One Martini backbone bead per residue (centre of mass of N, CA, C, O) as a GRO file, in nm:
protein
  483
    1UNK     BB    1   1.238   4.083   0.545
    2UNK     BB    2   1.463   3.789   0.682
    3UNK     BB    3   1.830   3.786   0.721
    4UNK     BB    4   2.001   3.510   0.880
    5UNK     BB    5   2.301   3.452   1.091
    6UNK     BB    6   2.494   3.377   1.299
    7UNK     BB    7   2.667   3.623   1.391
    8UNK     BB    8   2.410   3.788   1.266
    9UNK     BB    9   2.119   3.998   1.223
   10UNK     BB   10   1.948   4.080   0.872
   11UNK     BB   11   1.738   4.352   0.825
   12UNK     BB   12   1.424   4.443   0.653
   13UNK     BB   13   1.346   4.798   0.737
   14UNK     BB   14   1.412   5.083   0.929
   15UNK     BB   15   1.603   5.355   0.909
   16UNK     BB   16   1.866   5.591   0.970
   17UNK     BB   17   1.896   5.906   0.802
   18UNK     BB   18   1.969   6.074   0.487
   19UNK     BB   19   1.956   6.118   0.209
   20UNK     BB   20   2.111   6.269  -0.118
   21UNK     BB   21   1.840   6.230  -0.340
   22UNK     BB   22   1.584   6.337  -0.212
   23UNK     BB   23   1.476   6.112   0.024
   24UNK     BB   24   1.436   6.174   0.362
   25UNK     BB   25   1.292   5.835   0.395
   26UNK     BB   26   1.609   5.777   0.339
   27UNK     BB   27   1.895   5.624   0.317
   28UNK     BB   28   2.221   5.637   0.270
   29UNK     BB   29   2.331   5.466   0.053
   30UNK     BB   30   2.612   5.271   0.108
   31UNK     BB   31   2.572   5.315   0.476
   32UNK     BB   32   2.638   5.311   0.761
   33UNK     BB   33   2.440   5.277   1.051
   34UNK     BB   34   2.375   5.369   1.350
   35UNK     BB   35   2.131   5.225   1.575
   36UNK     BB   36   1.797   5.186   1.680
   37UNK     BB   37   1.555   4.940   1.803
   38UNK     BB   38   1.247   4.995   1.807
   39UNK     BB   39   0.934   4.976   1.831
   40UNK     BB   40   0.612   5.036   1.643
   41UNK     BB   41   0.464   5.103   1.877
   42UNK     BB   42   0.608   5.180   2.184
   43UNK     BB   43   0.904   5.254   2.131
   44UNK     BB   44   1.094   5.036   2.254
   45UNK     BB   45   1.409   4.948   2.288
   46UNK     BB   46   1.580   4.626   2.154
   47UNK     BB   47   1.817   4.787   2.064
   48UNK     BB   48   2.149   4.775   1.883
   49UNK     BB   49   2.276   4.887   1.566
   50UNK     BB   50   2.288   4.819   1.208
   51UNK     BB   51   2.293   4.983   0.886
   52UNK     BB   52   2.186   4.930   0.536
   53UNK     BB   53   2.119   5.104   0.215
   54UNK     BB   54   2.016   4.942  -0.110
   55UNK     BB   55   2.032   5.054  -0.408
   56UNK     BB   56   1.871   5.008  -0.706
   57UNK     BB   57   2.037   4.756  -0.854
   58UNK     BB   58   2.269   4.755  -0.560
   59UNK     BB   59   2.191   4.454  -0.527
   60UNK     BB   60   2.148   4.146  -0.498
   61UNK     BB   61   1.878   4.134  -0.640
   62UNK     BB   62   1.812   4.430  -0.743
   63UNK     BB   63   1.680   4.594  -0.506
   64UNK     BB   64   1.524   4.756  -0.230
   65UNK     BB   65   1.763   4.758   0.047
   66UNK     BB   66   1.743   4.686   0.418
   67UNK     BB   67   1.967   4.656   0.665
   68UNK     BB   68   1.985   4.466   0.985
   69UNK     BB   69   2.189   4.474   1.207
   70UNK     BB   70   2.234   4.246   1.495
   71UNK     BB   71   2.186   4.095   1.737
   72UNK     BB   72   2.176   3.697   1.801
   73UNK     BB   73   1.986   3.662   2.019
   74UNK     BB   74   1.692   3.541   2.102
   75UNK     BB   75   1.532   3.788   2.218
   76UNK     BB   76   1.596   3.988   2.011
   77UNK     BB   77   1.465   3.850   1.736
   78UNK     BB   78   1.172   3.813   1.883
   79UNK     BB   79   1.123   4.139   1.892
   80UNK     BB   80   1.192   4.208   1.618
   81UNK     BB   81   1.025   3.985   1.440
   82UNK     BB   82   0.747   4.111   1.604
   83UNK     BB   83   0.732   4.410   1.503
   84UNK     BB   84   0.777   4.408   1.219
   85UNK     BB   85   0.503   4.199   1.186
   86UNK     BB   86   0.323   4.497   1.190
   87UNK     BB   87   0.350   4.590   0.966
   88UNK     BB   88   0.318   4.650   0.666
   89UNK     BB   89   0.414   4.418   0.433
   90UNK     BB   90   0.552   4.236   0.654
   91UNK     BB   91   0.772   3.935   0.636
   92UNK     BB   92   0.855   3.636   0.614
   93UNK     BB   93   1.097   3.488   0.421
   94UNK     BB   94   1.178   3.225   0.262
   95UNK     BB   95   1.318   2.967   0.111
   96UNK     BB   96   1.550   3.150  -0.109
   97UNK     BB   97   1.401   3.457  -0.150
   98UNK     BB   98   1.672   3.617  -0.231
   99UNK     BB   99   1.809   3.410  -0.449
  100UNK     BB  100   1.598   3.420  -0.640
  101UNK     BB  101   1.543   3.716  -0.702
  102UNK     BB  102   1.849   3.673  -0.786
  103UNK     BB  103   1.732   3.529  -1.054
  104UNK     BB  104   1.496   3.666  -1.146
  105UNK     BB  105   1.729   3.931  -1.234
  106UNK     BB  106   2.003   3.777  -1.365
  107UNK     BB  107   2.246   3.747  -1.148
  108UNK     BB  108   2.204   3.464  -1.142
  109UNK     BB  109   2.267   3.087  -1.158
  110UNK     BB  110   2.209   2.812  -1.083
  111UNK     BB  111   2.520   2.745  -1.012
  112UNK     BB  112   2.562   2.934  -0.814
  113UNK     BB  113   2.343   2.872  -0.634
  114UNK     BB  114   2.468   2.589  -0.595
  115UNK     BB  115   2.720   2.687  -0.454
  116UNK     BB  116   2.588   2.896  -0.221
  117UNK     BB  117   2.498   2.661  -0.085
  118UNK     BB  118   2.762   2.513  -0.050
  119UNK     BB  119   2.885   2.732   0.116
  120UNK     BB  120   2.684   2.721   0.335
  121UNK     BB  121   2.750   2.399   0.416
  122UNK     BB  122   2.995   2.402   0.440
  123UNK     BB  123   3.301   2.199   0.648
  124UNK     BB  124   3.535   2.239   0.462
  125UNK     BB  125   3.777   2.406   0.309
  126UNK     BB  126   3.743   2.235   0.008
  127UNK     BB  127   3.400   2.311   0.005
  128UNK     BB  128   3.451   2.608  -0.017
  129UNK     BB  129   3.667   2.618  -0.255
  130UNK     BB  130   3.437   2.500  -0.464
  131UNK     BB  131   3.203   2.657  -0.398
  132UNK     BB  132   3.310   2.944  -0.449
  133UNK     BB  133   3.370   2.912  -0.743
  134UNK     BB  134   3.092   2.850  -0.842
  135UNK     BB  135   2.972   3.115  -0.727
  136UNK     BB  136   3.167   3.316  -0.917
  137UNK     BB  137   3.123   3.137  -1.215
  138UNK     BB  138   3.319   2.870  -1.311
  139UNK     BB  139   3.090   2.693  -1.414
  140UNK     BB  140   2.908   2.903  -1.627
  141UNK     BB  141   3.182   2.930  -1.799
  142UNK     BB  142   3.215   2.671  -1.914
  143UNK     BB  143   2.909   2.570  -2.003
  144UNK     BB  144   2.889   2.842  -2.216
  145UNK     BB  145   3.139   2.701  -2.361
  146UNK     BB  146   2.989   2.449  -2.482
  147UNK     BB  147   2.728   2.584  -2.607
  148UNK     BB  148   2.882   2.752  -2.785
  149UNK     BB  149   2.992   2.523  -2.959
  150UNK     BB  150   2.713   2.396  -3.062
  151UNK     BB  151   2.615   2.612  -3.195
  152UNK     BB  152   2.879   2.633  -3.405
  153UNK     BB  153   2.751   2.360  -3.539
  154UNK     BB  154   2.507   2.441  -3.576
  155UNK     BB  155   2.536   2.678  -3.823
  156UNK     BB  156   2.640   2.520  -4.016
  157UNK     BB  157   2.411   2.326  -4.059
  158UNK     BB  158   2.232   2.583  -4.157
  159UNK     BB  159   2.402   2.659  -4.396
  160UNK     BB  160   2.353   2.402  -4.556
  161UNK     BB  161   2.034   2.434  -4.520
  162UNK     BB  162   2.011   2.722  -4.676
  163UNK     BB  163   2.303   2.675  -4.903
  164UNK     BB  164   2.370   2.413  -5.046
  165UNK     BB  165   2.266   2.499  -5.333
  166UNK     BB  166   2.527   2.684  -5.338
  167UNK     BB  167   2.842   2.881  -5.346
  168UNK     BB  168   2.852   3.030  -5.056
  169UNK     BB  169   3.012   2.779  -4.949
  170UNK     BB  170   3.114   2.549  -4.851
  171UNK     BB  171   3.119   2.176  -4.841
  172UNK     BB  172   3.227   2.119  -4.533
  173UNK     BB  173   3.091   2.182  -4.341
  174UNK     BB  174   2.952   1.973  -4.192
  175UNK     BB  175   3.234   1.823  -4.104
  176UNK     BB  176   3.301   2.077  -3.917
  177UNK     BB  177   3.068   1.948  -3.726
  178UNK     BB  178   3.172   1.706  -3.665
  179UNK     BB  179   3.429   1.748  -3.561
  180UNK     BB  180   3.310   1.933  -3.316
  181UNK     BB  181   3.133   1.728  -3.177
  182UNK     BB  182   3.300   1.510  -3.121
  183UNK     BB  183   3.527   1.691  -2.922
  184UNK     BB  184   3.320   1.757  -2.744
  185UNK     BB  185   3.205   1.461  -2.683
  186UNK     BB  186   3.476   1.390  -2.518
  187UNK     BB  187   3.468   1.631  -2.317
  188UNK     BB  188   3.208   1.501  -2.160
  189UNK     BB  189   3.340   1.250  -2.097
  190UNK     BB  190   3.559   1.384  -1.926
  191UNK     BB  191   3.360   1.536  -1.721
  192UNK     BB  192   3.212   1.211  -1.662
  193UNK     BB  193   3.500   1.074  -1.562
  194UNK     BB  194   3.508   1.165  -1.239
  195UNK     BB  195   3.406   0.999  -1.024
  196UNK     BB  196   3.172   1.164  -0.882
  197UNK     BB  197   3.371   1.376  -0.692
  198UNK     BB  198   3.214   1.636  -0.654
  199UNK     BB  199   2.980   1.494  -0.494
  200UNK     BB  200   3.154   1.391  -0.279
  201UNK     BB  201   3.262   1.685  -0.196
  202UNK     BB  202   3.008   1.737  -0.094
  203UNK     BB  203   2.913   1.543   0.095
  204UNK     BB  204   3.139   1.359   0.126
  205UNK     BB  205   3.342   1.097   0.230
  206UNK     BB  206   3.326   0.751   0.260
  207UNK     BB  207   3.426   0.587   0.560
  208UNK     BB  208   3.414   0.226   0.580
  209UNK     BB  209   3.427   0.055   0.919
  210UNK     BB  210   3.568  -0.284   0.935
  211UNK     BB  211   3.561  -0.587   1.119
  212UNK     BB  212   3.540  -0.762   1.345
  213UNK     BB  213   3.480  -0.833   1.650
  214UNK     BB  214   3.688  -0.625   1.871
  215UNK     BB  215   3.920  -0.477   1.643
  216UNK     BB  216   3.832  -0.132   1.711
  217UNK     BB  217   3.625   0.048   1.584
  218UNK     BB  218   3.507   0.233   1.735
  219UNK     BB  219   3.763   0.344   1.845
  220UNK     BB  220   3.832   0.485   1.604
  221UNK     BB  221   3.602   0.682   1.574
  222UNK     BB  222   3.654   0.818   1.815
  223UNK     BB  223   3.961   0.911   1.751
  224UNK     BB  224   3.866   1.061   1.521
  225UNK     BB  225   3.627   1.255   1.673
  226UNK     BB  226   3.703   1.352   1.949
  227UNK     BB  227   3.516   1.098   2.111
  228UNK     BB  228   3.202   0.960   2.211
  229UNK     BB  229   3.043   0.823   1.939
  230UNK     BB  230   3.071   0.534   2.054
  231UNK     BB  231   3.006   0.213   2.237
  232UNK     BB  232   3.266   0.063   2.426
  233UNK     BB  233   3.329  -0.286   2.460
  234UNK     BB  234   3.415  -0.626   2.518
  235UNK     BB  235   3.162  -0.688   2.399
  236UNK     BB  236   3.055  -0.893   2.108
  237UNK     BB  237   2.833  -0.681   1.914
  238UNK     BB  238   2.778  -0.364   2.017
  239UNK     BB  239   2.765  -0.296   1.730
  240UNK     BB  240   2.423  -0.312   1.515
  241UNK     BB  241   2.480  -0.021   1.375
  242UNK     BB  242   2.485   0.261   1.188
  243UNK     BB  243   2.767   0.476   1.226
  244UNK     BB  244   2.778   0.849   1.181
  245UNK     BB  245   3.061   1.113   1.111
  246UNK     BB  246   3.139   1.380   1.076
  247UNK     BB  247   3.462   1.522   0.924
  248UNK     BB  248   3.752   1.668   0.961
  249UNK     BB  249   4.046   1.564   0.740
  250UNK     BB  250   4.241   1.778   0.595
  251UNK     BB  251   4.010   1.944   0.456
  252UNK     BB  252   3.826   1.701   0.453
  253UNK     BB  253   3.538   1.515   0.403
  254UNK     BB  254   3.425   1.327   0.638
  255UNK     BB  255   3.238   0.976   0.669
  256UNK     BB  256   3.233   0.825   0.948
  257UNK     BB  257   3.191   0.419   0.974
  258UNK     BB  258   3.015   0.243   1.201
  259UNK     BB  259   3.011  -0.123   1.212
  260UNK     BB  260   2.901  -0.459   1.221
  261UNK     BB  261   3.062  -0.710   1.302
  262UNK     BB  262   3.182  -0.988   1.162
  263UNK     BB  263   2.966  -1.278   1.167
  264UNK     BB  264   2.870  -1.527   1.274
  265UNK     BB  265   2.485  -1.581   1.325
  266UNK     BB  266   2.168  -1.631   1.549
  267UNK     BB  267   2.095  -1.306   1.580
  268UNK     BB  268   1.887  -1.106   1.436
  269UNK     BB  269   1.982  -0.840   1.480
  270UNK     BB  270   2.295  -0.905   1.417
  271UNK     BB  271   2.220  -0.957   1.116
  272UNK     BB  272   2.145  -0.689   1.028
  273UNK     BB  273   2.419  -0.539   1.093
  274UNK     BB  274   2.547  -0.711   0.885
  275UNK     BB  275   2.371  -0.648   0.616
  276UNK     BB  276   2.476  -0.339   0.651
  277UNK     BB  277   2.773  -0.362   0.669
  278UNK     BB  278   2.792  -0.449   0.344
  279UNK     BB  279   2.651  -0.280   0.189
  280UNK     BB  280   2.829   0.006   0.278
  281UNK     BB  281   3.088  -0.125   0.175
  282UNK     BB  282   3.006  -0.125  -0.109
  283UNK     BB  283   2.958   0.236  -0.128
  284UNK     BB  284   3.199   0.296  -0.069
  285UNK     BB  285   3.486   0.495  -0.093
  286UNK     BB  286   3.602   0.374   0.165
  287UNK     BB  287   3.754   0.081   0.267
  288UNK     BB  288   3.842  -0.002   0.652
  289UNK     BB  289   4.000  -0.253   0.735
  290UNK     BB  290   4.022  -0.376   1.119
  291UNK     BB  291   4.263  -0.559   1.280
  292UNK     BB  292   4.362  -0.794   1.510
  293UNK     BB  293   4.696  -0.908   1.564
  294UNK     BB  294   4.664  -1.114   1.783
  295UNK     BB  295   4.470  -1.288   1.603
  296UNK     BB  296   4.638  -1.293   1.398
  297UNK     BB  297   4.815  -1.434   1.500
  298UNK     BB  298   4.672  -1.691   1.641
  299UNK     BB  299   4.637  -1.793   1.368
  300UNK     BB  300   4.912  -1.835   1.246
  301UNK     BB  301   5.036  -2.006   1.483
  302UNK     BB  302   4.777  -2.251   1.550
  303UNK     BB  303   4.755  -2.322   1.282
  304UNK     BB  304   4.742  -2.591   0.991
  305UNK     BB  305   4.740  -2.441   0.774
  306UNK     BB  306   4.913  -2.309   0.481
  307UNK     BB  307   4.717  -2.072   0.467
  308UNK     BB  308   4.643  -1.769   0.572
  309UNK     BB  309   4.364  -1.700   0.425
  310UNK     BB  310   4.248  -1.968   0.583
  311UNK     BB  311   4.244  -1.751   0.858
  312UNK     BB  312   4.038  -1.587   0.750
  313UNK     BB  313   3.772  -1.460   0.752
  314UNK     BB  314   3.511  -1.514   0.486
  315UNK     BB  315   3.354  -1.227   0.591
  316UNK     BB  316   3.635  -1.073   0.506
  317UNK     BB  317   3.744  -1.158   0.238
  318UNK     BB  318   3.513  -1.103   0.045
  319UNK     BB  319   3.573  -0.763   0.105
  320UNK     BB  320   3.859  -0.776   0.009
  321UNK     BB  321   4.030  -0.536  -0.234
  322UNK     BB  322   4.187  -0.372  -0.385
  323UNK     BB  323   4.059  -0.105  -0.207
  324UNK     BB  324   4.137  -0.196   0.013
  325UNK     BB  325   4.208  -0.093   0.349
  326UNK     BB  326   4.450  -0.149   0.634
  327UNK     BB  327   4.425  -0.232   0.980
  328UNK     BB  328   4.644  -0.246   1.228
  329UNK     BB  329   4.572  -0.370   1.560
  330UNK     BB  330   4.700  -0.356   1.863
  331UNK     BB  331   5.047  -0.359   1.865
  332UNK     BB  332   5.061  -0.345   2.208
  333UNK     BB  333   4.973  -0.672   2.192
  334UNK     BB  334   5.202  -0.782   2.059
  335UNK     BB  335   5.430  -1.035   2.088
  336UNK     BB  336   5.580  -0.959   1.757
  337UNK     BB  337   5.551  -0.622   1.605
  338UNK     BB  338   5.737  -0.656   1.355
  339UNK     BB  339   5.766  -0.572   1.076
  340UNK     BB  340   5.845  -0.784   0.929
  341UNK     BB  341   5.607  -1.006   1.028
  342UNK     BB  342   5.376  -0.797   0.905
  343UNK     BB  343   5.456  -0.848   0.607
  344UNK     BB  344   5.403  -1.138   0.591
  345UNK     BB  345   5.134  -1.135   0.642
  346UNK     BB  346   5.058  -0.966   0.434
  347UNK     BB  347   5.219  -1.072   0.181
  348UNK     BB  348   5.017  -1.344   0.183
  349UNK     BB  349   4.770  -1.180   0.118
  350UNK     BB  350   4.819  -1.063  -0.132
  351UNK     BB  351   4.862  -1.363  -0.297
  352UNK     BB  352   4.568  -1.426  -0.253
  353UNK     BB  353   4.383  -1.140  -0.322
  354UNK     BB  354   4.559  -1.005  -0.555
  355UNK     BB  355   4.645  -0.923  -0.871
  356UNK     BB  356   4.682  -0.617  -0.780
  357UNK     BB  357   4.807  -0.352  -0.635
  358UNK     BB  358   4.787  -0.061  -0.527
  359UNK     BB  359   4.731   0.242  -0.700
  360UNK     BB  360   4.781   0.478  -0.459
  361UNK     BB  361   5.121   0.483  -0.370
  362UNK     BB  362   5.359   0.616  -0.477
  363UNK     BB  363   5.543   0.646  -0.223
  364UNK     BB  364   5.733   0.557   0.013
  365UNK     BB  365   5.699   0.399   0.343
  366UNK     BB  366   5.808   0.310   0.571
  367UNK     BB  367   5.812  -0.021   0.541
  368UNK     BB  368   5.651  -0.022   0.255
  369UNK     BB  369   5.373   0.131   0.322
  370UNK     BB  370   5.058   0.158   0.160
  371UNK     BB  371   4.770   0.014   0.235
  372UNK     BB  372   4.896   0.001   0.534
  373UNK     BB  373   4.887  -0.040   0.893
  374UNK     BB  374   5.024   0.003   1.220
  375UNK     BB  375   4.873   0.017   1.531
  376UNK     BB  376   4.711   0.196   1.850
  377UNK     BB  377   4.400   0.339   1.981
  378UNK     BB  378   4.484   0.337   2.235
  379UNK     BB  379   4.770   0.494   2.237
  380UNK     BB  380   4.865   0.638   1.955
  381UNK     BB  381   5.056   0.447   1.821
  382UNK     BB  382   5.060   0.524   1.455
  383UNK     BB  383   4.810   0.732   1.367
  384UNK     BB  384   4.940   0.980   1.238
  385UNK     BB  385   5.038   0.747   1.000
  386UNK     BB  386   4.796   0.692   0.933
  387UNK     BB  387   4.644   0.980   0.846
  388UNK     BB  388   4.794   1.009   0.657
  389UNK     BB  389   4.812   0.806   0.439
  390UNK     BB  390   4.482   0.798   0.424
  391UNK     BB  391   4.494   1.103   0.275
  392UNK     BB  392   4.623   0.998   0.042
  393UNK     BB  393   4.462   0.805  -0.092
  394UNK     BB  394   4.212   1.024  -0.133
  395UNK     BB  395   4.421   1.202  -0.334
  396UNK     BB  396   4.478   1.035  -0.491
  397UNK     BB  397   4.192   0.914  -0.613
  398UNK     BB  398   4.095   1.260  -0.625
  399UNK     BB  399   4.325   1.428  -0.725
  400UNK     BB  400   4.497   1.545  -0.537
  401UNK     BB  401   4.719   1.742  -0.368
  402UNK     BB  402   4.826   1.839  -0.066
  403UNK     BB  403   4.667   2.087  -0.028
  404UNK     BB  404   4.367   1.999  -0.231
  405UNK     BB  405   4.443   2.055  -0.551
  406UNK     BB  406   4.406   1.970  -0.851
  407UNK     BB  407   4.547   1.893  -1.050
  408UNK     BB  408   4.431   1.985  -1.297
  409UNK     BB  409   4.078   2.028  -1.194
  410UNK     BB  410   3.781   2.075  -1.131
  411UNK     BB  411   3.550   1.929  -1.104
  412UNK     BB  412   3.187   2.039  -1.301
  413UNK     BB  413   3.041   1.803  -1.115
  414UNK     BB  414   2.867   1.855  -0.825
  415UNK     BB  415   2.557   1.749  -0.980
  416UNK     BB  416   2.305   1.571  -1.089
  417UNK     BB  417   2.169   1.736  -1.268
  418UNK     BB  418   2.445   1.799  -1.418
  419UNK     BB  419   2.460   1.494  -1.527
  420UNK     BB  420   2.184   1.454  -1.654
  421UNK     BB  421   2.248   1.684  -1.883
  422UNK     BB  422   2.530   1.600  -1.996
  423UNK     BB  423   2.423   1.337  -2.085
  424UNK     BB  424   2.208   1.421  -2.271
  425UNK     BB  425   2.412   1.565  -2.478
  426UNK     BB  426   2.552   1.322  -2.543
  427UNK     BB  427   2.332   1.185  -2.712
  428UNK     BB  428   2.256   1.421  -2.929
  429UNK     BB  429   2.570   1.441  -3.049
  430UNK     BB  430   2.558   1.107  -3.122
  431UNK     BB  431   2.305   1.123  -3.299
  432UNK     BB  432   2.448   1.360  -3.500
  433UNK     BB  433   2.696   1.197  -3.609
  434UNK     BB  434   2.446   0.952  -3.730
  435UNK     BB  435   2.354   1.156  -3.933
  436UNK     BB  436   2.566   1.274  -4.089
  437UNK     BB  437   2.666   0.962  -4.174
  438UNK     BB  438   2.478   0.936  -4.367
  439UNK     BB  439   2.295   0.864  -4.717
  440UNK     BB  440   2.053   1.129  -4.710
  441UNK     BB  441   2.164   1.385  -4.664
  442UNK     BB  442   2.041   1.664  -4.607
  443UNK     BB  443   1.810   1.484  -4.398
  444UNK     BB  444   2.014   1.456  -4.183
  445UNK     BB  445   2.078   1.771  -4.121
  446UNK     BB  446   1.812   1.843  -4.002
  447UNK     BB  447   1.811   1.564  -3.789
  448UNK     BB  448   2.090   1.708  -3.664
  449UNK     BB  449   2.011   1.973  -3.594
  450UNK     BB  450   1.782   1.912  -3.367
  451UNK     BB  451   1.999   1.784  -3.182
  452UNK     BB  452   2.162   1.985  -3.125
  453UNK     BB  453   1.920   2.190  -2.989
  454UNK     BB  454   1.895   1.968  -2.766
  455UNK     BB  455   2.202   1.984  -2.678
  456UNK     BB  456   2.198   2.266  -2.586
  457UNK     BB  457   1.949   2.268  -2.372
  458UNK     BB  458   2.102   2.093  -2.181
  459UNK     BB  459   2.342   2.261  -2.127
  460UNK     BB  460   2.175   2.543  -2.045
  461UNK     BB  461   2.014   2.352  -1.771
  462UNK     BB  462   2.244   2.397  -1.600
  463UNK     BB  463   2.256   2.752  -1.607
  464UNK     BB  464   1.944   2.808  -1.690
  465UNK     BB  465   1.614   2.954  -1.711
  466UNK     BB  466   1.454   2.631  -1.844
  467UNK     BB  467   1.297   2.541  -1.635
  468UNK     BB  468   1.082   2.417  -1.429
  469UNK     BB  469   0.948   2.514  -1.115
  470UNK     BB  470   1.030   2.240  -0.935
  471UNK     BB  471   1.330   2.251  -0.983
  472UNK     BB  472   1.345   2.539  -0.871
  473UNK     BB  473   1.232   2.459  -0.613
  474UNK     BB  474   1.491   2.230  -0.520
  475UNK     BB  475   1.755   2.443  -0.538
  476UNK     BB  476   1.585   2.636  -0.313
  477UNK     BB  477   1.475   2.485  -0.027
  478UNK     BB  478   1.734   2.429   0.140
  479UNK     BB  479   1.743   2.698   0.234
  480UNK     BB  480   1.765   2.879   0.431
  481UNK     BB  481   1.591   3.150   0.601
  482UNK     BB  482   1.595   3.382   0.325
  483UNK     BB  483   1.855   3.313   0.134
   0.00000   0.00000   0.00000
């Protein structure tokens, strides 16, 4: 089997060494070792690297493992990896069967596995920090800690069910699972009130960027990936479909979505890429509508309107509410781009739009904006209080305080399947004290014991291996080759 890294290649083979165990043909377990790699049949020298061979159970899987470092070229791994290729028993590993092994020898849970494959996907430094958590068992110890409640409100239904009609317990058992299931019940709503956050974290932030044909969008999108992923023209309608950049900004997973103009039009191609670009709206975690302060001038100024909202395309106004986040842009091309002019502009903006102002930014910014920014895209004035403002907002939003860490704890779902098994258990919670609240006495108690145990069942399945072979084969295949 074969494992590989970026840095370098991590290989089980034949290595160089004498046990102190007294089995000559092994090397010394937990120790590097120096060595050549020759080729098994020509005995041709390959490479130089390190091995180090781990004796079972004292190995990530808990097996006999010998691993092979070597440098990362690529001809120097396909000569390796045809040489191992001749051995007898020797092939490469699957994808995840390195994790697999170590899960099906009780190393590791699901959320582990689960947190391991985010450490190696993470992008940026709050995604490795949340991985890493998993990955070492916090999440692991939560859940085991919410079954482990489950079970001790079973066990009192139990003694109801088997002692009840004697003096050996109280008599108010029932009722303290009951209350204990409530308590319960209320903590998994608050664990699933978190608006999604963990997913969010672990996939990315959408911040979908719209607004008129030629207002910058594109431009700001090439300004925040530091490149040219957007092609940038004068001529408007110029980008027709969703473009996505995955960023690192201030150790955030951001996907900045760079969308089609909003306007009417009786092109074909570009009313596809308007309607594609109002979904990714609705879907987005941060909406950033990018308006040209000229055009806004242009409007303000020109129009006989007596409302500025009328002044505003409808096509842009329909997009814009309490959540959405305004950049005006072009500032350096503004014939009066004074503090107060622009307050104006927004502040009638506001009370056409706004029933209540945005809830993001507890402290004000000078100029006192707070979901608003003006800048310049092309010249750069602007841009850096600007992206400051926009990452106060997401961890505004997503509760993180200036570090990246949440003010009160990281959520405990990262992932869907751990979120419909927490839904189900919730349901089966709410069915037991519905039972218990009956007035048919015993009968009620037996068959909300049974959802208890149902309930047990949901939660366990978020980190035991309660599950069936397809379920553990989704959380292992998107594993890289080997790991």
């Amino acid at each position: 089997m074969i494992r590989h890294t970026r840095a370098s290649s991590v290989g089980q083979t034949y290595s160089e060494g004498t046990s102190k165990t007294g089995d000559a043909n092994l090397p010394t377990p937990w120790k590097m070792h120096l060595v050549s790699v020759v080729d098994s049949e020509s005995e041709e020298m390959l490479d130089e690297g390190l091995s180090v061979y781990f004796k079972a159970p004292k190995s990530f899987t808990t097996e006999d493992v010998l691993e092979l470092h070597v440098h990362s070229g690529r001809a120097i791994l396909s000569s390796i990896l045809h040489s191992i290729s001749k051995l007898p028993g020797c092939r490469l590993a699957a994808p995840g069967e390195f994790t697999r092994r170590a899960f099906d020898a009780g190393r590791m849970d699901l959320t582990q596995v689960e947190g391991l494959r985010d450490l190696i996907d993470a992008e940026t430094d709050e995604q490795r920090r949340w991985a890493l958590g998993a990955a070492k068992g916090a999440v692991r110890d939560e859940v085991e800690a919410l079954r482990q409640e489950i079970i001790a409100c079973l066990m009192l239904c139990e003694a109801e069910i088997d002692f009840g009609d004697t003096e050996e317990i109280d008599g108010d058992v029932v009722h303290r699972a009951k209350d204990r299931a409530i308590a319960l019940t209320d903590t998994l709503k608050e664990y699933l009130r978190d608006s999604r956050k963990g997913e969010i974290m672990r996939s990315g932030i959408r911040v979908v960027i719209f607004g008129e044909p030629n207002a910058g969008k594109s431009s700001l999108l090439n300004w925040l990936a530091q490149r040219q992923a957007a092609i940038v023209t004068p001529v408007p309608g110029t980008t027709r479909d969703i473009l996505e950049v995955a960023l690192d900004l201030g150790g955030l997973p951001i996907i900045a979505c760079d969308t089609a103009g909003l306007r009417e039009t009786h092109d074909a191609v570009e009313l596809i890429g308007v309607e594609r670009a109002k979904e990714a709206i609705r879907q987005a975690d941060i909406a950033l509508c990018v308006v040209s302060i000229p055009e806004l001038e242009h409007r303000y100024q020109h129009s006989c309107e007596s409302s500025l909202k009328k002044k505003w395309p409808s096509e842009i106004l329909s997009l814009i509410n309490s959540q959405t986040l305004i950049l005006l842009n072009k500032v350096d091309l503004a014939t009066a781009p004074c503090p107060q002019q622009l307050e104006e502009y927004m502040g009638i903006l506001v009370g056409e739009l706004r029933a209540k102002p945005i809830p993001v930014l507890e402290e004000e910014d000078a100029g006192g904006e707070r979901w608003w920014w003006s800048a310049s895209v092309t010249t750069g004035e602007g841009m850096q209080r600007f992206v400051d403002g926009l990452l106060r907002c997401i961890r505004k939003r997503l509760e993180l305080d200036s570090n990246g860490y949440e003010n009160k704890r990281e959520p405990l779902i990262r992932h869907a399947r751990q979120r419909m098994h927490m839904e189900n258990a919730v349901e089966y919670l709410e069915q037991f004290i519905r039972s218990v609240d009956g007035k048919d006495g015993h009968l009620n108690v037996v068959l909300g014991a049974e959802e208890l145990r149902y309930a047990a069942r949901e939660i366990g399945q978020i980190s035991r291996a309660v599950t069936v072979d397809d379920v553990l084969d989704a959380v292992f295949r998107d594993f890289c080759i080997g790991k």
